[in-house]
Short mmCIF file of C-alpha atoms in Angstrom, two decimals:
data_model
loop_
_atom_site.label_atom_id
_atom_site.label_comp_id
_atom_site.label_asym_id
_atom_site.label_seq_id
_atom_site.Cartn_x
_atom_site.Cartn_y
_atom_site.Cartn_z
CA MET W 1229 -38.97 -13.88 10.07
CA THR W 1230 -36.56 -11.09 9.27
CA ARG W 1231 -34.19 -12.06 6.56
CA ARG W 1232 -30.51 -11.68 7.44
CA HIS W 1233 -28.50 -10.10 4.63
CA VAL W 1234 -24.73 -10.04 5.00
CA ILE W 1235 -22.47 -8.06 2.68
CA ILE W 1236 -18.70 -8.48 2.65
CA GLY W 1237 -16.85 -5.44 1.34
CA SER W 1238 -17.22 -1.72 1.94
CA GLY W 1239 -16.62 -0.47 -1.59
CA ILE W 1240 -19.25 1.03 -3.87
CA ALA W 1241 -20.75 -2.35 -4.87
CA GLY W 1242 -21.32 -3.26 -1.20
CA LEU W 1243 -22.68 0.16 -0.27
CA THR W 1244 -25.03 0.25 -3.27
CA ALA W 1245 -26.30 -3.23 -2.41
CA ALA W 1246 -26.91 -2.21 1.21
CA GLU W 1247 -28.89 0.84 0.10
CA THR W 1248 -30.94 -1.16 -2.37
CA LEU W 1249 -31.73 -3.80 0.26
CA ARG W 1250 -32.85 -1.15 2.74
CA GLU W 1251 -34.94 0.66 0.14
CA ARG W 1252 -36.77 -2.47 -0.98
CA ASP W 1253 -36.94 -4.35 2.31
CA PRO W 1254 -37.14 -1.74 5.09
CA GLY W 1255 -37.45 -4.36 7.82
CA ALA W 1256 -34.50 -6.53 6.78
CA SER W 1257 -31.37 -6.98 8.84
CA VAL W 1258 -28.40 -5.75 6.79
CA THR W 1259 -24.86 -6.34 8.07
CA LEU W 1260 -21.83 -5.08 6.18
CA VAL W 1261 -18.40 -6.42 7.07
CA GLY W 1262 -15.28 -4.63 5.83
CA ALA W 1263 -11.65 -4.55 6.87
CA GLU W 1264 -11.36 -0.78 6.37
CA ALA W 1265 -12.40 1.35 9.34
CA HIS W 1266 -12.96 4.51 7.24
CA PRO W 1267 -16.34 5.97 6.37
CA PHE W 1268 -17.46 4.90 2.86
CA TYR W 1269 -15.28 6.86 0.44
CA SER W 1270 -14.81 7.32 -3.30
CA ARG W 1271 -11.88 5.16 -4.33
CA PRO W 1272 -11.47 6.87 -7.73
CA GLY W 1273 -11.35 10.16 -5.85
CA LEU W 1274 -8.04 9.14 -4.25
CA ALA W 1275 -6.29 10.41 -7.39
CA TYR W 1276 -7.57 13.92 -6.70
CA LEU W 1277 -6.68 13.67 -3.01
CA LEU W 1278 -3.17 12.74 -4.04
CA ALA W 1279 -2.99 15.69 -6.42
CA GLY W 1280 -4.14 18.05 -3.68
CA ALA W 1281 -7.36 19.02 -5.47
CA LEU W 1282 -9.56 18.20 -2.50
CA PRO W 1283 -9.33 17.33 1.21
CA GLU W 1284 -9.91 13.82 2.48
CA ARG W 1285 -13.28 14.42 4.10
CA GLN W 1286 -14.73 15.38 0.69
CA LEU W 1287 -14.30 11.79 -0.45
CA GLU W 1288 -16.94 10.59 2.00
CA LEU W 1289 -19.83 9.25 -0.01
CA ARG W 1290 -22.72 9.67 2.40
CA THR W 1291 -23.73 12.11 5.10
CA LYS W 1292 -24.24 11.04 8.70
CA GLU W 1293 -28.00 11.44 8.20
CA GLU W 1294 -27.98 9.18 5.15
CA LEU W 1295 -26.02 6.55 7.06
CA ARG W 1296 -28.37 6.75 10.03
CA ALA W 1297 -31.34 6.25 7.72
CA LEU W 1298 -29.60 3.25 6.20
CA ALA W 1299 -29.61 1.54 9.61
CA LEU W 1300 -26.74 -0.68 8.66
CA ASP W 1301 -24.98 -2.98 11.08
CA ARG W 1302 -21.44 -2.19 10.03
CA LEU W 1303 -18.63 -4.38 11.34
CA VAL W 1304 -14.97 -3.54 10.92
CA ASP W 1305 -13.59 -7.03 10.83
CA GLU W 1306 -11.96 -9.55 8.57
CA VAL W 1307 -13.80 -12.56 7.23
CA THR W 1308 -11.58 -15.59 7.64
CA ALA W 1309 -13.85 -18.29 6.23
CA LEU W 1310 -17.07 -18.78 4.32
CA GLU W 1311 -19.13 -21.90 5.06
CA PRO W 1312 -21.84 -21.99 2.39
CA GLU W 1313 -23.53 -25.19 3.60
CA ALA W 1314 -23.91 -23.85 7.11
CA HIS W 1315 -24.89 -20.38 5.78
CA ARG W 1316 -22.36 -18.59 7.90
CA VAL W 1317 -19.05 -16.72 7.79
CA ARG W 1318 -16.28 -16.67 10.36
CA LEU W 1319 -14.87 -13.33 11.47
CA ARG W 1320 -11.41 -12.73 12.91
CA ARG W 1321 -12.66 -10.90 16.01
CA ARG W 1322 -16.36 -11.53 16.35
CA GLY W 1323 -16.70 -15.25 15.78
CA VAL W 1324 -19.49 -16.57 13.62
CA LEU W 1325 -22.03 -14.60 11.61
CA ALA W 1326 -25.04 -16.39 10.12
CA TYR W 1327 -26.77 -15.24 6.93
CA ASP W 1328 -29.76 -16.05 4.81
CA ARG W 1329 -28.28 -14.25 1.77
CA LEU W 1330 -24.64 -13.31 1.35
CA LEU W 1331 -23.03 -10.84 -1.04
CA LEU W 1332 -19.31 -11.02 -1.78
CA ALA W 1333 -18.20 -7.53 -2.81
CA THR W 1334 -14.57 -7.82 -1.83
CA GLY W 1335 -13.21 -5.79 -4.75
CA SER W 1336 -9.74 -6.10 -6.18
CA ALA W 1337 -6.21 -5.61 -4.92
CA ALA W 1338 -3.14 -4.16 -6.61
CA VAL W 1339 -0.72 -6.77 -7.89
CA ALA W 1340 2.59 -6.57 -6.02
CA PRO W 1341 5.74 -6.03 -8.10
CA ASP W 1342 8.34 -8.77 -8.23
CA PHE W 1343 11.52 -6.91 -9.20
CA PRO W 1344 14.47 -7.22 -6.81
CA GLY W 1345 13.97 -4.76 -3.98
CA ALA W 1346 10.18 -4.70 -4.35
CA THR W 1347 9.64 -5.02 -0.61
CA LEU W 1348 11.89 -2.09 0.35
CA ASP W 1349 10.46 0.81 2.32
CA GLY W 1350 9.47 3.37 -0.32
CA VAL W 1351 7.99 0.99 -2.89
CA VAL W 1352 4.30 1.96 -2.82
CA GLN W 1353 0.94 1.25 -4.46
CA LEU W 1354 -2.44 2.98 -4.48
CA ASP W 1355 -5.20 0.62 -3.45
CA GLY W 1356 -7.12 2.37 -0.73
CA LEU W 1357 -7.29 5.41 1.52
CA ASP W 1358 -4.54 4.10 3.82
CA ASP W 1359 -2.21 3.86 0.82
CA ALA W 1360 -3.10 7.41 -0.23
CA ARG W 1361 -2.38 8.74 3.27
CA ASP W 1362 0.92 6.88 3.34
CA LEU W 1363 1.85 8.22 -0.09
CA LEU W 1364 1.04 11.79 0.92
CA ARG W 1365 3.16 11.46 4.03
CA ARG W 1366 6.08 10.09 2.01
CA ALA W 1367 5.64 12.65 -0.77
CA ARG W 1368 6.21 15.46 1.72
CA ARG W 1369 9.73 14.21 2.38
CA ALA W 1370 10.64 12.82 -1.04
CA ARG W 1371 12.16 14.74 -3.94
CA THR W 1372 12.11 12.19 -6.73
CA ALA W 1373 9.76 9.34 -7.61
CA VAL W 1374 9.84 6.60 -10.23
CA VAL W 1375 6.44 5.43 -11.49
CA VAL W 1376 6.01 2.07 -13.21
CA GLY W 1377 2.95 0.40 -14.66
CA GLY W 1378 0.09 1.31 -16.93
CA GLY W 1379 -3.57 2.22 -17.15
CA ALA W 1380 -5.18 5.12 -15.36
CA THR W 1381 -3.65 4.50 -11.92
CA ALA W 1382 -0.03 4.79 -13.10
CA VAL W 1383 -0.81 8.13 -14.72
CA GLU W 1384 -2.72 9.30 -11.63
CA LEU W 1385 0.33 8.45 -9.51
CA ALA W 1386 2.64 10.34 -11.87
CA GLU W 1387 0.32 13.36 -12.02
CA GLY W 1388 -0.34 13.36 -8.28
CA LEU W 1389 3.31 13.15 -7.31
CA ALA W 1390 4.26 15.82 -9.87
CA ALA W 1391 1.51 18.06 -8.45
CA ARG W 1392 3.11 17.58 -5.02
CA GLY W 1393 6.35 19.00 -6.38
CA LEU W 1394 8.29 15.80 -6.92
CA THR W 1395 10.46 15.09 -9.93
CA VAL W 1396 8.74 12.14 -11.58
CA HIS W 1397 10.23 9.54 -13.93
CA TYR W 1398 7.63 7.37 -15.62
CA LEU W 1399 9.00 4.12 -17.03
CA LEU W 1400 7.21 2.51 -19.97
CA ARG W 1401 8.21 -0.99 -21.04
CA GLY W 1402 7.01 -0.47 -24.58
CA ALA W 1403 7.11 2.41 -27.04
CA ARG W 1404 4.02 4.16 -25.72
CA TYR W 1405 1.31 4.50 -23.08
CA TRP W 1406 -1.63 2.03 -22.83
CA ALA W 1407 -1.15 0.33 -26.19
CA SER W 1408 -3.92 -2.18 -25.51
CA VAL W 1409 -6.64 0.50 -25.66
CA LEU W 1410 -5.25 3.64 -27.26
CA GLU W 1411 -4.03 4.29 -30.78
CA PRO W 1412 -0.54 5.80 -31.14
CA ALA W 1413 -1.80 9.37 -31.61
CA GLU W 1414 -4.01 9.01 -28.55
CA SER W 1415 -1.12 7.75 -26.43
CA GLN W 1416 0.91 10.68 -27.66
CA LEU W 1417 -1.67 13.15 -26.39
CA VAL W 1418 -1.44 11.63 -22.89
CA GLU W 1419 2.35 11.51 -23.03
CA GLU W 1420 2.52 15.17 -24.08
CA GLY W 1421 0.18 16.06 -21.24
CA LEU W 1422 2.37 14.25 -18.73
CA ALA W 1423 5.53 15.87 -20.11
CA GLY W 1424 3.82 19.26 -19.85
CA GLN W 1425 3.30 18.61 -16.15
CA GLY W 1426 6.99 17.92 -15.72
CA THR W 1427 6.98 14.12 -15.80
CA GLU W 1428 9.92 12.60 -17.62
CA LEU W 1429 8.98 9.61 -19.75
CA HIS W 1430 11.43 6.77 -20.31
CA ARG W 1431 10.40 4.38 -23.10
CA HIS W 1432 11.55 0.79 -23.50
CA GLU W 1433 12.64 0.80 -19.89
CA ARG W 1434 11.87 -1.43 -16.96
CA VAL W 1435 13.05 -1.77 -13.40
CA VAL W 1436 15.73 -4.44 -12.98
CA GLY W 1437 16.36 -3.65 -9.33
CA VAL W 1438 15.92 -1.16 -6.52
CA GLU W 1439 18.98 -0.04 -4.63
CA ASP W 1440 18.77 -0.61 -0.88
CA ASP W 1441 19.77 2.07 1.60
CA ARG W 1442 19.38 0.33 4.99
CA GLY W 1443 15.98 -1.03 4.05
CA ARG W 1444 14.90 2.07 2.13
CA VAL W 1445 14.73 2.88 -1.55
CA ARG W 1446 17.75 4.81 -2.79
CA ALA W 1447 17.64 4.40 -6.57
CA VAL W 1448 16.09 2.44 -9.41
CA HIS W 1449 18.27 0.53 -11.85
CA THR W 1450 16.74 0.19 -15.28
CA SER W 1451 17.11 -2.29 -18.12
CA SER W 1452 19.18 0.16 -20.18
CA GLY W 1453 21.68 0.48 -17.35
CA ALA W 1454 20.47 3.86 -16.11
CA VAL W 1455 20.43 4.62 -12.40
CA LEU W 1456 17.64 6.92 -11.24
CA PRO W 1457 18.17 8.15 -7.67
CA CYS W 1458 14.78 8.36 -5.91
CA GLU W 1459 13.04 7.94 -2.56
CA LEU W 1460 9.77 6.56 -3.93
CA VAL W 1461 8.87 3.84 -6.43
CA ALA W 1462 5.14 3.92 -7.19
CA VAL W 1463 3.81 0.79 -8.86
CA ALA W 1464 0.50 0.25 -10.71
CA ILE W 1465 0.78 -2.92 -12.79
CA GLY W 1466 -2.84 -4.01 -12.49
CA VAL W 1467 -5.32 -5.41 -10.01
CA ARG W 1468 -6.66 -8.88 -9.25
CA PRO W 1469 -10.07 -9.75 -7.82
CA ARG W 1470 -9.93 -10.70 -4.13
CA VAL W 1471 -11.18 -14.26 -4.55
CA GLU W 1472 -9.33 -16.07 -1.74
CA LEU W 1473 -12.39 -16.42 0.50
CA ALA W 1474 -14.59 -17.75 -2.30
CA ARG W 1475 -11.91 -20.11 -3.59
CA ALA W 1476 -11.26 -21.57 -0.14
CA ALA W 1477 -15.00 -22.14 0.26
CA GLY W 1478 -15.10 -24.15 -2.95
CA LEU W 1479 -17.02 -21.62 -5.05
CA SER W 1480 -16.46 -21.63 -8.79
CA VAL W 1481 -13.66 -19.12 -9.34
CA GLU W 1482 -11.88 -18.26 -12.55
CA ARG W 1483 -10.07 -14.94 -12.52
CA GLY W 1484 -12.99 -13.54 -10.55
CA ILE W 1485 -15.88 -15.29 -8.82
CA ALA W 1486 -17.96 -16.80 -11.60
CA VAL W 1487 -21.51 -15.39 -11.59
CA ASP W 1488 -24.55 -15.65 -13.83
CA ALA W 1489 -26.59 -12.67 -15.07
CA GLY W 1490 -28.38 -12.69 -11.71
CA LEU W 1491 -25.01 -12.28 -9.92
CA ARG W 1492 -25.44 -15.75 -8.37
CA THR W 1493 -22.28 -17.68 -7.57
CA SER W 1494 -22.04 -21.46 -7.67
CA ALA W 1495 -23.03 -21.64 -3.97
CA PRO W 1496 -26.69 -21.35 -2.96
CA ASP W 1497 -27.70 -17.93 -1.54
CA VAL W 1498 -24.24 -16.49 -2.20
CA PHE W 1499 -23.96 -13.60 -4.67
CA ALA W 1500 -21.01 -11.56 -5.93
CA ALA W 1501 -20.80 -8.02 -7.34
CA GLY W 1502 -18.22 -5.45 -8.37
CA ASP W 1503 -14.55 -5.99 -9.25
CA VAL W 1504 -14.58 -9.47 -7.74
CA ALA W 1505 -17.37 -10.82 -9.97
CA GLU W 1506 -16.66 -12.37 -13.34
CA LEU W 1507 -19.68 -12.28 -15.60
CA ARG W 1508 -20.13 -14.57 -18.58
CA ASP W 1509 -20.57 -12.81 -21.86
CA PRO W 1510 -24.03 -13.87 -23.07
CA GLU W 1511 -22.80 -14.17 -26.69
CA SER W 1512 -19.37 -15.79 -26.46
CA GLY W 1513 -19.73 -17.47 -23.05
CA ALA W 1514 -16.31 -16.12 -22.08
CA GLY W 1515 -15.77 -14.60 -18.65
CA ARG W 1516 -15.29 -10.84 -18.69
CA CYS W 1517 -13.94 -8.56 -15.98
CA ASP W 1518 -14.70 -4.89 -15.49
CA VAL W 1519 -12.97 -2.76 -12.90
CA LEU W 1520 -15.36 0.14 -13.30
CA TRP W 1521 -17.28 2.25 -10.81
CA SER W 1522 -20.42 2.21 -12.97
CA SER W 1523 -20.33 -1.60 -13.27
CA ALA W 1524 -19.92 -1.96 -9.51
CA VAL W 1525 -22.94 0.29 -8.91
CA ALA W 1526 -25.09 -1.58 -11.43
CA GLN W 1527 -24.03 -4.97 -10.08
CA GLY W 1528 -24.47 -3.97 -6.44
CA ARG W 1529 -28.04 -2.93 -7.21
CA ALA W 1530 -28.87 -5.99 -9.30
CA ALA W 1531 -27.34 -8.36 -6.72
CA ALA W 1532 -29.43 -6.82 -3.94
CA CYS W 1533 -32.58 -7.33 -6.01
CA ALA W 1534 -31.59 -10.94 -6.64
CA MET W 1535 -30.98 -11.43 -2.91
CA LEU W 1536 -34.55 -10.29 -2.32
CA GLY W 1537 -35.84 -12.65 -4.98
CA GLU W 1538 -36.78 -9.75 -7.25
CA ALA W 1539 -35.86 -10.04 -10.88
CA GLU W 1540 -34.18 -6.90 -12.05
CA ALA W 1541 -32.10 -7.26 -15.16
CA LEU W 1542 -28.51 -6.18 -14.91
CA ASP W 1543 -27.56 -3.29 -17.20
CA LEU W 1544 -25.42 -4.99 -19.83
CA ARG W 1545 -25.15 -2.05 -22.21
CA PRO W 1546 -21.68 -1.22 -23.59
CA ARG W 1547 -19.24 -0.26 -20.87
CA GLN W 1548 -18.13 3.32 -20.47
CA ASN W 1549 -15.51 5.04 -18.39
CA VAL W 1550 -14.11 8.53 -18.22
CA MET W 1551 -10.56 9.11 -17.08
CA ARG W 1552 -8.27 12.07 -16.72
CA LEU W 1553 -5.04 11.06 -18.43
CA GLY W 1554 -2.22 13.57 -18.58
CA GLY W 1555 -4.78 16.33 -18.08
CA VAL W 1556 -6.89 15.08 -21.00
CA THR W 1557 -10.40 13.91 -20.18
CA THR W 1558 -10.74 10.60 -22.00
CA THR W 1559 -13.97 8.71 -22.56
CA VAL W 1560 -13.87 5.10 -23.72
CA VAL W 1561 -17.12 3.34 -24.59
CA GLY W 1562 -18.11 0.12 -26.33
CA ALA W 1563 -15.87 -2.00 -28.52
CA VAL W 1564 -12.78 -0.06 -29.50
CA GLY W 1565 -10.36 -2.88 -30.23
CA ALA W 1566 -6.84 -3.16 -28.97
CA GLY W 1567 -4.96 0.01 -29.86
CA ASP W 1568 -2.70 -0.93 -32.77
CA GLY W 1569 -3.49 -4.60 -32.43
CA ALA W 1570 -1.50 -5.28 -29.27
CA ALA W 1571 -3.93 -7.15 -27.05
CA GLU W 1572 -1.48 -7.03 -24.18
CA ASP W 1573 -0.03 -3.97 -22.53
CA PRO W 1574 3.55 -4.75 -21.43
CA ASP W 1575 3.14 -2.33 -18.51
CA LEU W 1576 0.28 -4.34 -16.98
CA VAL W 1577 0.34 -7.91 -15.67
CA ALA W 1578 -3.40 -7.83 -14.90
CA ILE W 1579 -6.39 -5.61 -15.69
CA ALA W 1580 -6.05 -1.97 -14.59
CA ARG W 1581 -8.52 -0.07 -12.48
CA GLY W 1582 -10.88 1.82 -14.75
CA ASP W 1583 -10.55 -0.76 -17.49
CA SER W 1584 -13.08 -3.11 -19.09
CA GLU W 1585 -12.18 -6.24 -21.02
CA ARG W 1586 -15.21 -5.64 -23.18
CA TRP W 1587 -13.47 -2.65 -24.74
CA ARG W 1588 -11.00 -5.08 -26.34
CA ASP W 1589 -13.74 -6.56 -28.59
CA ARG W 1590 -12.82 -6.05 -32.19
CA PRO W 1591 -15.06 -3.31 -33.52
CA ARG W 1592 -16.72 -4.50 -36.71
CA GLY W 1593 -17.00 -1.74 -39.27
CA GLN W 1594 -15.08 1.37 -40.10
CA ALA W 1595 -13.19 3.80 -37.88
CA PHE W 1596 -13.57 7.54 -38.36
CA HIS W 1597 -11.24 10.05 -36.76
CA ASP W 1598 -11.26 13.71 -35.92
CA ARG W 1599 -7.90 15.09 -34.85
CA GLY W 1600 -7.63 18.58 -33.50
CA ALA W 1601 -4.68 20.25 -31.85
CA ARG W 1602 -5.94 19.51 -28.36
CA PHE W 1603 -8.33 16.63 -28.92
CA ARG W 1604 -8.70 13.23 -30.59
CA ILE W 1605 -11.96 11.55 -31.48
CA ARG W 1606 -12.33 8.02 -32.79
CA ALA W 1607 -15.68 6.48 -33.65
CA HIS W 1608 -16.15 2.90 -34.83
CA VAL W 1609 -19.21 2.63 -37.03
CA GLY W 1610 -20.70 -0.80 -37.67
CA GLU W 1611 -23.43 -1.73 -40.09
CA ARG W 1612 -26.19 0.22 -38.36
CA THR W 1613 -24.77 1.53 -35.11
CA VAL W 1614 -21.76 3.19 -33.56
CA VAL W 1615 -20.13 0.25 -31.76
CA GLY W 1616 -17.42 2.09 -29.86
CA ALA W 1617 -15.63 5.38 -29.38
CA VAL W 1618 -12.59 6.95 -27.77
CA VAL W 1619 -13.00 10.67 -27.17
CA MET W 1620 -10.23 12.78 -25.73
CA GLY W 1621 -10.67 16.38 -24.71
CA ASP W 1622 -14.08 17.15 -26.24
CA ALA W 1623 -16.93 16.93 -23.75
CA ARG W 1624 -19.65 17.54 -26.34
CA ALA W 1625 -18.49 14.76 -28.63
CA ALA W 1626 -17.94 12.43 -25.67
CA ARG W 1627 -21.52 12.77 -24.51
CA ALA W 1628 -23.05 12.48 -27.96
CA LEU W 1629 -21.01 9.47 -29.08
CA ALA W 1630 -21.42 7.66 -25.75
CA HIS W 1631 -25.15 8.15 -26.13
CA LEU W 1632 -25.13 6.63 -29.64
CA VAL W 1633 -23.08 3.62 -28.51
CA ARG W 1634 -25.09 2.90 -25.37
CA ALA W 1635 -28.49 3.54 -26.88
CA GLY W 1636 -27.63 1.52 -29.98
CA THR W 1637 -29.10 4.27 -32.15
CA ASP W 1638 -29.49 3.38 -35.81
CA VAL W 1639 -27.09 5.60 -37.77
CA SER W 1640 -27.40 3.76 -41.07
CA ALA W 1641 -29.09 6.79 -42.66
CA LEU W 1642 -25.70 8.52 -42.43
CA GLY W 1643 -23.83 5.49 -43.83
CA ALA W 1644 -22.98 6.50 -47.38
CA GLY W 1645 -22.49 10.11 -46.38
CA LEU W 1646 -19.93 9.15 -43.74
CA ARG W 1647 -17.86 7.19 -46.22
CA ALA W 1648 -18.13 9.87 -48.90
CA ASP W 1649 -16.98 12.59 -46.53
CA PRO W 1650 -14.89 10.97 -43.78
CA GLU W 1651 -13.43 14.33 -42.81
CA HIS W 1652 -16.81 15.38 -41.45
CA ALA W 1653 -18.04 11.97 -40.35
CA VAL W 1654 -17.38 12.50 -36.65
CA ALA W 1655 -19.09 15.89 -36.69
CA ALA W 1656 -22.12 14.34 -38.38
CA LEU W 1657 -22.25 11.55 -35.79
CA VAL W 1658 -21.95 14.01 -32.91
CA ALA W 1659 -24.79 16.10 -34.32
CA LEU W 1660 -26.93 13.00 -34.71
CA GLY W 1661 -26.10 11.88 -31.16
CA GLU W 1662 -27.09 15.23 -29.70
CA ALA W 1663 -30.33 15.33 -31.65
CA ASP W 1664 -31.16 11.75 -30.67
CA GLU W 1665 -30.48 12.40 -27.00
CA GLN W 1666 -32.76 15.45 -27.07
CA LYS W 1667 -35.44 13.49 -28.85
CA GLY W 1668 -35.25 10.96 -26.02
CA ALA W 1669 -35.51 13.78 -23.48
CA SER W 1670 -38.56 15.21 -25.21
CA ARG W 1671 -40.21 11.80 -25.37
CA ALA W 1672 -39.59 11.38 -21.64
CA ALA W 1673 -40.96 14.87 -21.01
CA ARG W 1674 -44.18 14.12 -22.87
CA ALA W 1675 -44.63 10.75 -21.20
CA MET C 614 -43.05 22.60 -28.40
CA ASP C 615 -40.56 19.90 -27.73
CA GLY C 616 -38.32 21.71 -25.31
CA HIS C 617 -35.13 21.32 -27.36
CA ALA C 618 -31.92 22.38 -25.66
CA GLY C 619 -31.35 26.09 -26.00
CA ASP C 620 -34.97 26.82 -26.85
CA ILE C 621 -36.72 29.30 -24.68
CA GLY C 622 -40.02 29.18 -26.47
CA PRO C 623 -43.68 29.38 -25.63
CA GLY C 624 -44.55 27.62 -22.44
CA PHE C 625 -41.16 28.28 -20.94
CA ALA C 626 -42.30 30.71 -18.30
CA LEU C 627 -39.45 32.62 -16.70
CA ALA C 628 -41.49 33.39 -13.63
CA ARG C 629 -42.14 29.75 -12.98
CA ASP C 630 -38.66 28.45 -13.65
CA VAL C 631 -36.73 31.11 -11.81
CA PRO C 632 -38.89 31.81 -8.79
CA ASP C 633 -36.16 33.66 -6.97
CA PHE C 634 -35.21 35.82 -9.90
CA ALA C 635 -35.51 38.94 -7.82
CA LEU C 636 -33.01 37.57 -5.37
CA LEU C 637 -30.30 37.21 -7.99
CA ASP C 638 -27.47 39.67 -7.79
CA PRO C 639 -28.28 42.31 -10.44
CA ALA C 640 -24.56 42.74 -10.95
CA LEU C 641 -24.41 39.29 -12.54
CA PRO C 642 -23.61 39.50 -16.23
CA LEU C 643 -26.60 39.34 -18.49
CA ASP C 644 -25.47 36.10 -20.15
CA ARG C 645 -25.41 34.39 -16.79
CA LEU C 646 -28.90 35.62 -15.99
CA ARG C 647 -30.05 34.25 -19.33
CA LEU C 648 -28.30 30.97 -18.60
CA LEU C 649 -30.03 30.72 -15.25
CA ALA C 650 -33.38 31.42 -16.85
CA GLY C 651 -33.21 28.77 -19.51
CA ALA C 652 -30.60 26.31 -18.35
CA CYS C 653 -29.14 24.60 -15.34
CA VAL C 654 -26.30 22.29 -14.38
CA ARG C 655 -27.17 18.84 -15.59
CA THR C 656 -25.55 15.63 -14.45
CA ASP C 657 -24.56 12.32 -15.99
CA PRO C 658 -24.46 9.58 -13.32
CA LEU C 659 -22.67 7.19 -15.65
CA ARG C 660 -19.63 9.44 -15.85
CA CYS C 661 -19.59 10.33 -12.16
CA VAL C 662 -17.37 8.52 -9.61
CA GLN C 663 -18.58 10.60 -6.65
CA CYS C 664 -15.15 12.11 -5.97
CA GLY C 665 -16.66 15.23 -4.43
CA LEU C 666 -14.67 17.87 -6.34
CA CYS C 667 -17.96 19.55 -7.30
CA ASN C 668 -19.16 19.90 -3.72
CA TYR C 669 -15.77 21.11 -2.61
CA ASN C 670 -15.73 23.84 -5.22
CA CYS C 671 -19.34 24.99 -4.96
CA PRO C 672 -19.23 28.46 -3.35
CA LEU C 673 -22.69 27.87 -1.88
CA GLY C 674 -22.01 24.40 -0.55
CA LEU C 675 -24.72 22.80 -2.68
CA ASP C 676 -24.75 19.01 -2.82
CA VAL C 677 -23.90 18.70 -6.50
CA ARG C 678 -22.53 15.19 -5.99
CA GLY C 679 -25.80 13.99 -4.50
CA HIS C 680 -27.62 15.28 -7.58
CA ALA C 681 -25.10 13.60 -9.89
CA ARG C 682 -25.54 10.28 -8.12
CA GLN C 683 -29.21 10.30 -8.95
CA GLY C 684 -28.83 11.95 -12.34
CA ARG C 685 -30.84 14.98 -11.25
CA SER C 686 -30.30 18.50 -12.56
CA ILE C 687 -29.39 21.30 -10.14
CA LEU C 688 -32.67 23.16 -9.97
CA GLU C 689 -31.74 24.70 -6.64
CA PRO C 690 -32.70 28.39 -6.92
CA ARG C 691 -29.54 29.39 -5.06
CA CYS C 692 -27.30 28.00 -7.83
CA LEU C 693 -25.33 30.90 -9.28
CA ALA C 694 -24.47 29.08 -12.50
CA CYS C 695 -20.90 30.10 -11.75
CA GLY C 696 -19.68 26.97 -13.48
CA GLU C 697 -17.10 26.05 -10.84
CA CYS C 698 -18.44 22.50 -10.52
CA VAL C 699 -18.70 22.07 -14.29
CA ARG C 700 -15.17 23.34 -14.83
CA ARG C 701 -13.61 21.23 -12.07
CA CYS C 702 -15.32 17.93 -12.78
CA PRO C 703 -12.48 15.69 -14.01
CA ARG C 704 -14.86 13.36 -15.81
CA GLU C 705 -17.19 15.76 -17.57
CA ALA C 706 -20.12 14.41 -15.59
CA LEU C 707 -21.53 17.95 -15.28
CA GLY C 708 -22.56 20.42 -17.94
CA PHE C 709 -24.97 23.23 -18.62
CA GLY C 710 -28.10 22.12 -20.38
CA ALA C 711 -31.70 23.04 -20.95
CA ARG C 712 -34.11 22.58 -18.10
CA SER C 713 -35.89 19.58 -19.55
CA ALA C 714 -38.33 17.36 -17.77
CA ARG C 715 -36.29 14.21 -18.30
CA GLN C 716 -33.86 14.62 -15.43
CA GLU C 717 -36.43 16.11 -13.10
CA ALA C 718 -38.74 13.15 -13.24
CA PRO C 719 -38.44 11.09 -10.03
#
């Protein structure tokens, strides 16, 4: 009998799972249910749509031919209930849908602000394509925007709105940007980049209220007593996994849906992948969340294999992400600790998009820095390996150090030399990373 | 011969790797012709979020994003090595590198 696979969620985890299922089980029935009616699109690409760097249709992830070949039964509908014992889900419009294997890939949603006036027309967030369209429409009429929050999305909002010609005020609750990941000098590079684009930074400031003009935003009142007249308040204070469906069905849910290394939830034949899944750390046993594209792809693939009963180990190598922050391409990989020791970022009430909790692990070993005029490189070197790195503005170093961290290359031969000559330590590591990567390429070529 | 990046050594036959060499615009600068002979645009799927800026900026409409998704190099003979995709990629998922066998393997 044909096995009925049902996927809930049309983000990259769901799409990757659908493609993996089709590839490995060409005869299977694959149904994907999602509330969004748009073609599959790149959510991270919304930042570039907002900035005007590309048109909307470019965000589409697959061609019509690819989608035809995928032979997916795609339903635009909302799942109202999951009934794990009966192996079925209830849909708002189409009634009941039975499954043999179910994947929950419902992603995460932006946390709503709670300051007075948060529900006024003109207070906006950037969760999906509809939000981006709405923002673009509003940006055409607005002259001034206030951005609050942290992480990559807040900066993308500030950069995007500035690129659209708005005057942008960016409010930071603390002394600097993203203190839970970046060191002070790294934050400074982002802040300088934002200022260079015309964004005005306000430190130690938060919104105490939004002034109401017949239901619309007129101005933001800040904690220092300032009044910033504006038509838009863009908020990015973090995201939370969309767990409501799983929780109501009695699945084990912590912050995300608890899954094992095979992406299995606590309910039989129900799997979870992407932002919504909370994986246990194999060493500490603690639940860890990632809101990363690469994690969602890896988990979507692994979950599909598990749904087919095939064992394919999930890629658990150190997490990596690349972000454009204030015009500076920033790569974060592995354990990099918490900036200057602040585990919490006052600008975020939950994890940001593009963030991984595994980055917060305290890097054991010594940190080496390279600070140029337009770049910053930080490498954390443990006993034998490079355990983490933050690379801003240097593509070569970013690639080489990310390779060393993810491959777990033994760098102990450099050990004493690094400590004796810390000025050149990063350069030596980058050279080793490049050589090691090429050695790997040559080995693969010979094989 | 290990095929290290930047090496154009024995066994690296120009005729084989650039089959359409004669079709290239002779007005292209010599360094770009050399680049095309020994190198290509390489992709890093781990850094790529499939935003599509590369496809949008490719003057020939090549599917750079599709290559990046699978971690394949752009070995398309029509690639001009103009560098537009490399320059525009916001996440440094693209770069020029040696034509090695690693990315070309299925």
